Short mmCIF file of C-alpha atoms in Angstrom, two decimals:
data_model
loop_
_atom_site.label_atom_id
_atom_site.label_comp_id
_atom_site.label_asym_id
_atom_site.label_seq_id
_atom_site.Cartn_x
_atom_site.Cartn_y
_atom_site.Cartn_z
CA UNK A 796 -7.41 -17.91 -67.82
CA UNK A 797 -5.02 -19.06 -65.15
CA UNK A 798 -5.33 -22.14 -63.17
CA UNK A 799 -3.80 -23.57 -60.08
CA UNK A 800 -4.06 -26.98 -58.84
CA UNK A 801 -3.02 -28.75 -55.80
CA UNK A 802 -2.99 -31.85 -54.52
CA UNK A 803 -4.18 -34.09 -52.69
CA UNK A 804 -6.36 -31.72 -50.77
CA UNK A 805 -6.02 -33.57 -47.37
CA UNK A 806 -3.23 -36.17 -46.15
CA UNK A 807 -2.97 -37.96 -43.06
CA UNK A 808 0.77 -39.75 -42.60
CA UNK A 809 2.56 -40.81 -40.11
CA UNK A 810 5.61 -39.81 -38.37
CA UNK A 811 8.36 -40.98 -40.42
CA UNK A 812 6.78 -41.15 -43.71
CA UNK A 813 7.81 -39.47 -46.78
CA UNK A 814 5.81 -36.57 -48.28
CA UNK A 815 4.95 -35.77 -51.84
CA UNK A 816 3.15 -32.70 -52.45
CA UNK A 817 2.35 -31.18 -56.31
CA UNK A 818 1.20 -28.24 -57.84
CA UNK A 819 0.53 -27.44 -61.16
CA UNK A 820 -0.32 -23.88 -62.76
CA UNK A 821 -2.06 -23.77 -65.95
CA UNK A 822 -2.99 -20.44 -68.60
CA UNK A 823 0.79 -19.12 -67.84
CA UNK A 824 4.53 -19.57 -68.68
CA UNK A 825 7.63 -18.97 -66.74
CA UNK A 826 5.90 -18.22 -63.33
CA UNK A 827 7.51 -17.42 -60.30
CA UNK A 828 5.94 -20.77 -57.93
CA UNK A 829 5.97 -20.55 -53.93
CA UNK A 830 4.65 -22.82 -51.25
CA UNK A 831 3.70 -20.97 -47.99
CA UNK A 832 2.73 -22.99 -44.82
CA UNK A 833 -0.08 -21.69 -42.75
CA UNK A 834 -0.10 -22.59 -39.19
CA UNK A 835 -3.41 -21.59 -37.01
CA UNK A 836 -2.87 -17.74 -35.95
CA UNK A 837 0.81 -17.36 -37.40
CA UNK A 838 -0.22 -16.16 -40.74
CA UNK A 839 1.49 -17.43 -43.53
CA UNK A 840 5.36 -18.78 -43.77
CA UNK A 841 6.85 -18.54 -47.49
CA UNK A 842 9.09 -22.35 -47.60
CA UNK A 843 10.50 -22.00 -51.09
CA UNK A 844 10.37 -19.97 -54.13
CA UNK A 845 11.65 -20.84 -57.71
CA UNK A 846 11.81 -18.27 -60.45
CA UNK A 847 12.13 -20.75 -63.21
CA UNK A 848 12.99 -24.87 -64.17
CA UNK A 849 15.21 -26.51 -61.20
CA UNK A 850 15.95 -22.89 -59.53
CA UNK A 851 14.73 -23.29 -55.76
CA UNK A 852 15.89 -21.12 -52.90
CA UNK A 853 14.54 -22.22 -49.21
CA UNK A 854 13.60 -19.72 -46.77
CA UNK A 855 13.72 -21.69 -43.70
CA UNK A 856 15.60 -24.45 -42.78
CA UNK A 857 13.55 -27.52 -42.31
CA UNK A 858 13.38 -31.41 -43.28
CA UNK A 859 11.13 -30.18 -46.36
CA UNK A 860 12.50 -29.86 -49.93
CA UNK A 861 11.15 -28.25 -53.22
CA UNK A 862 11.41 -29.11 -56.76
CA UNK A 863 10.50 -28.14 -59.96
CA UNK A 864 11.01 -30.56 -62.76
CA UNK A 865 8.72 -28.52 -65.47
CA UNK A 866 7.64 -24.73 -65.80
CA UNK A 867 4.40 -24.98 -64.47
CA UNK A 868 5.04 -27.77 -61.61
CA UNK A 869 6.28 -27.40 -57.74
CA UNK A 870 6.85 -30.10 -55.88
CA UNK A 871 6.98 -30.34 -51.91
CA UNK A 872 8.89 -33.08 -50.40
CA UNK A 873 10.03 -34.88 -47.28
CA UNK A 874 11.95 -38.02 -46.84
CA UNK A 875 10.81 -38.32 -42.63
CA UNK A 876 7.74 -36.04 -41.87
CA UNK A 877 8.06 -34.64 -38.40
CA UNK A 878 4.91 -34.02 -36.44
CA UNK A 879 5.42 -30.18 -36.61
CA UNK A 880 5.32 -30.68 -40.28
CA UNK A 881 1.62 -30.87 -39.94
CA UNK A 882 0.05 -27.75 -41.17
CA UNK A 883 -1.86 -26.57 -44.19
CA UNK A 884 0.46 -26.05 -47.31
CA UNK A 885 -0.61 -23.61 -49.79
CA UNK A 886 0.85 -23.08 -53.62
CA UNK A 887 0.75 -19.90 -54.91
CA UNK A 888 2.00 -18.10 -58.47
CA UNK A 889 2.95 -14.86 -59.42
CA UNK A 890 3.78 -12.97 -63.04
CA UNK A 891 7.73 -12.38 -61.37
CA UNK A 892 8.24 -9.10 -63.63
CA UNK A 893 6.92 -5.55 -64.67
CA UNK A 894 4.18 -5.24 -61.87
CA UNK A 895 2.60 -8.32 -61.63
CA UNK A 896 3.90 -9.20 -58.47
CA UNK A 897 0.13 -9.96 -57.13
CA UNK A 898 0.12 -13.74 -56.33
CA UNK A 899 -2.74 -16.62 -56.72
CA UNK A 900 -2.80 -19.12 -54.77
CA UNK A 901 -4.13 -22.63 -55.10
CA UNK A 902 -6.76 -24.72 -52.84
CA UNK A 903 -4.35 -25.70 -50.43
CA UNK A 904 -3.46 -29.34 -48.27
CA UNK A 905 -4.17 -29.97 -45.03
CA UNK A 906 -1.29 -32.39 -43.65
CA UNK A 907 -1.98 -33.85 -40.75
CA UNK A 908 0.93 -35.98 -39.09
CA UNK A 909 0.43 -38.41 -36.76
CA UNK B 5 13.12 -4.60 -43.81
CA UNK B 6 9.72 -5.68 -45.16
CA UNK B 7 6.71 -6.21 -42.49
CA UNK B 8 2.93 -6.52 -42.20
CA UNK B 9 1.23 -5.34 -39.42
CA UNK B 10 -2.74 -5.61 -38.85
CA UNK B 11 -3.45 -5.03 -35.33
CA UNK B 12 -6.89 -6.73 -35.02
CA UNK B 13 -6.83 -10.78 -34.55
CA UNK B 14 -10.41 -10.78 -34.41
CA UNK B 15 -13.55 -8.11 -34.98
CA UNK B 16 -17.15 -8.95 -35.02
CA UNK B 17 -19.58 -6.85 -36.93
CA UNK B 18 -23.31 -7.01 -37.51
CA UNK B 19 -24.85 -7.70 -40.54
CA UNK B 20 -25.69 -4.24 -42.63
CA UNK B 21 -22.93 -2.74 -40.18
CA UNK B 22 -19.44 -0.98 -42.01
CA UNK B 23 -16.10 -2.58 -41.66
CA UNK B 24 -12.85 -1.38 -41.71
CA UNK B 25 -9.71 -3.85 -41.61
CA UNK B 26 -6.43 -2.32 -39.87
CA UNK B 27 -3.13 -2.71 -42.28
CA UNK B 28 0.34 -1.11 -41.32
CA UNK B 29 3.35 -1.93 -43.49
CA UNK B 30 6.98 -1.31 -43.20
CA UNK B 31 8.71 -1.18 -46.70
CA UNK B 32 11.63 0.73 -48.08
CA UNK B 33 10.51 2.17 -51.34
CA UNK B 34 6.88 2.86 -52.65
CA UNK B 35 5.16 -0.62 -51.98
CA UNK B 36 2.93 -2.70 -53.76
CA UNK B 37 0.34 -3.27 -51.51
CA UNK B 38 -3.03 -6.30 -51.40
CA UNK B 39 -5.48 -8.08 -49.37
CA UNK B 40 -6.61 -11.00 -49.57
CA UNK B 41 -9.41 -13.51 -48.35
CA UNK B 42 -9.27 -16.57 -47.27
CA UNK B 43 -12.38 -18.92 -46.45
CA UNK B 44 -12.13 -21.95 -43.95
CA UNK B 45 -9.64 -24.60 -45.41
CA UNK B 46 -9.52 -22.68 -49.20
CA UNK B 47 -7.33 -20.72 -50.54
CA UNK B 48 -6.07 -16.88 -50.78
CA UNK B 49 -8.58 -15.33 -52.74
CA UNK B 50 -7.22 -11.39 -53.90
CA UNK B 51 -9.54 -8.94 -53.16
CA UNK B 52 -7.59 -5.90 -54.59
CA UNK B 53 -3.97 -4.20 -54.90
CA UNK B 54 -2.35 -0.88 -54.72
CA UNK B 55 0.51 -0.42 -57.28
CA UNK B 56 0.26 3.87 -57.97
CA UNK B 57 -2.16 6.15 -58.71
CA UNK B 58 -5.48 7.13 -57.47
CA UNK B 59 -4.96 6.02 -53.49
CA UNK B 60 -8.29 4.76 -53.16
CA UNK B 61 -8.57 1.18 -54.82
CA UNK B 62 -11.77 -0.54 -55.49
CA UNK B 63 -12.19 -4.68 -55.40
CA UNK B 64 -14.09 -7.75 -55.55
CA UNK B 65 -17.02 -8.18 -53.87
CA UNK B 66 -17.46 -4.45 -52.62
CA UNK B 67 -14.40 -4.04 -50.80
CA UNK B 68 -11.88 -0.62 -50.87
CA UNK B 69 -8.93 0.19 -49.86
CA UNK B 70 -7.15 3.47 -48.85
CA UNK B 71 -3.40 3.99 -49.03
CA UNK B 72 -1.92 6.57 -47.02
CA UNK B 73 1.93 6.94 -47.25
CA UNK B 74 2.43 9.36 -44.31
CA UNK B 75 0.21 6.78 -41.97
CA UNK B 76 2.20 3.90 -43.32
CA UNK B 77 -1.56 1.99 -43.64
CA UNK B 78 -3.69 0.38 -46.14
CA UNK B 79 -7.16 -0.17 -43.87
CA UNK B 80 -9.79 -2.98 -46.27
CA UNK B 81 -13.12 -1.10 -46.11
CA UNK B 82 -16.64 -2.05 -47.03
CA UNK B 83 -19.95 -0.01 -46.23
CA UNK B 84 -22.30 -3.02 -45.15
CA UNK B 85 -21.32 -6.37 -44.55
CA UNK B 86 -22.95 -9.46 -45.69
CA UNK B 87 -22.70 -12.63 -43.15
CA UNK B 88 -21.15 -14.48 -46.59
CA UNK B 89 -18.35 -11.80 -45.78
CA UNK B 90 -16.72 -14.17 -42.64
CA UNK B 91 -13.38 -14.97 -43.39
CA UNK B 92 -10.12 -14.63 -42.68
CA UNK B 93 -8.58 -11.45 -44.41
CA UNK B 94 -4.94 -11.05 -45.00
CA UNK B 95 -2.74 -7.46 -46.00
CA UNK B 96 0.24 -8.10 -47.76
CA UNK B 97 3.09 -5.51 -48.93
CA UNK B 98 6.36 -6.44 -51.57
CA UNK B 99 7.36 -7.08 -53.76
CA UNK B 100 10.59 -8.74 -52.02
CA UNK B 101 13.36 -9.07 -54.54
CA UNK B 102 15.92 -11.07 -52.05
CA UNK B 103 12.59 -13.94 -51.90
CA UNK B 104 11.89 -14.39 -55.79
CA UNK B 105 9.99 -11.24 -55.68
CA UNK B 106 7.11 -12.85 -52.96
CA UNK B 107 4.79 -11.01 -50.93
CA UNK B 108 5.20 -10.34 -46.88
CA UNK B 109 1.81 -11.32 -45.10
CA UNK B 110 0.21 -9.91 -42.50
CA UNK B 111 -1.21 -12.83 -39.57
CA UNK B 112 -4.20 -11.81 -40.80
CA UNK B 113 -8.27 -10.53 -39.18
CA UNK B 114 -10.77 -13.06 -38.56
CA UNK B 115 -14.08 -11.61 -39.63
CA UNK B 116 -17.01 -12.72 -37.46
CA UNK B 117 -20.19 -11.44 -38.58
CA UNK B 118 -23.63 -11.77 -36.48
CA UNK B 119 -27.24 -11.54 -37.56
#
């Protein structure tokens, strides 16, 4: 069965400081990866999506970045965290083809910047 | 273009009572259609999904669905609700092919349930 991992689960950093997020996927190949952030009451905001090795398209324009050096990891970044970067980060996977569009979604990280 | 609508921030039910979760969608073609559930600070869990077919869908943990095409709506039903049931639940329609084929989301019903 499928597996997705995140990590760490919570973060505290402050202003300034470079981020490293990770998630891994396990059970699958060739999955379509996205991080979402989830800010109280504003449901959920897709950041990036990659449909395969070192393909990543950004949906909004921040000082976040995405990577994905291997099939089954996604990488979140920042170089200066801003304090509206705090929120709570989720990865999620999908099939990407035929009908398995449903996505899974991993524990989540709370960032909290201070 | 591509939206989730669910109308209710919040709804509190009793225990034993029925529930029914608004959904409204906006989508161009025949839409593939969830909801999810998500506990404080976890994860989406997926309760079910619509892709064709019978319009009533059945899920996890007791919960249905109904789609209706001419109402544009996809209301989360389940006949008696457990207090375990509290969550956050979130509709969701796509696929989106211009956004690697992700899911729109809904900003989601926070289910309160009292004893």
């Amino acid at each position: 069965s499928q597996t997705i991992h995140q990590w760490p689960a919570t973060l505290v950093q402050p202003v300034g400081s470079p981020l490293s997020l990770e998630c891994t996927v396990e059970g699958t190949s060739n999955p379509n990866l996205y991080w979402y952030r989830q800010a109280a009451g504003r449901g959920l905001q897709l950041l990036f999506y990659s449909v395969g090795i070192g393909q990543i398209s950004s949906e909004v324009p921040q000082n976040l970045s995405a990577s994905r050096p291997q099939d089954r990891q996604f990488i979140l970044s920042s170089k200066k965290l801003l304090l509206s970067d705090s929120g709570f980060y989720l990865c999620a996977w999908s099939g990407g083809g035929g009908t398995a569009y449903e996505q899974y979604f991993g524990p989540g990280t709370r960032l909290t910047v201070t | 273009a591509q939206s989730v609508t669910q109308p209710d921030i919040h709804i509190t039910v009793s225990e034993g009572a029925s529930l029914e979760l608004r959904c409204n969608y906006s989508y161009g073609a025949t839409p593939y259609l969830f909801w999810y559930v998500q506990s404080p600070g976890q994860g989406l869990q997926l309760l079910l999904k619509y892709f064709s077919g019978d319009t009533l869908v059945q899920g996890i943990k007791g919960f249905e669905a109904e789609f209706k095409r001419s109402q544009s709506s996809f209301n989360l039903r389940k006949p008696s609700v457990h207090w375990s049931d509290a969550a956050e639940y979130f509709c969701a329609v796509g696929p989106n092919s211009n956004s690697g084929y992700a899911l729109n989301f809904g900003k989601g019903t926070s289910l309160l349930v009292t004893p």
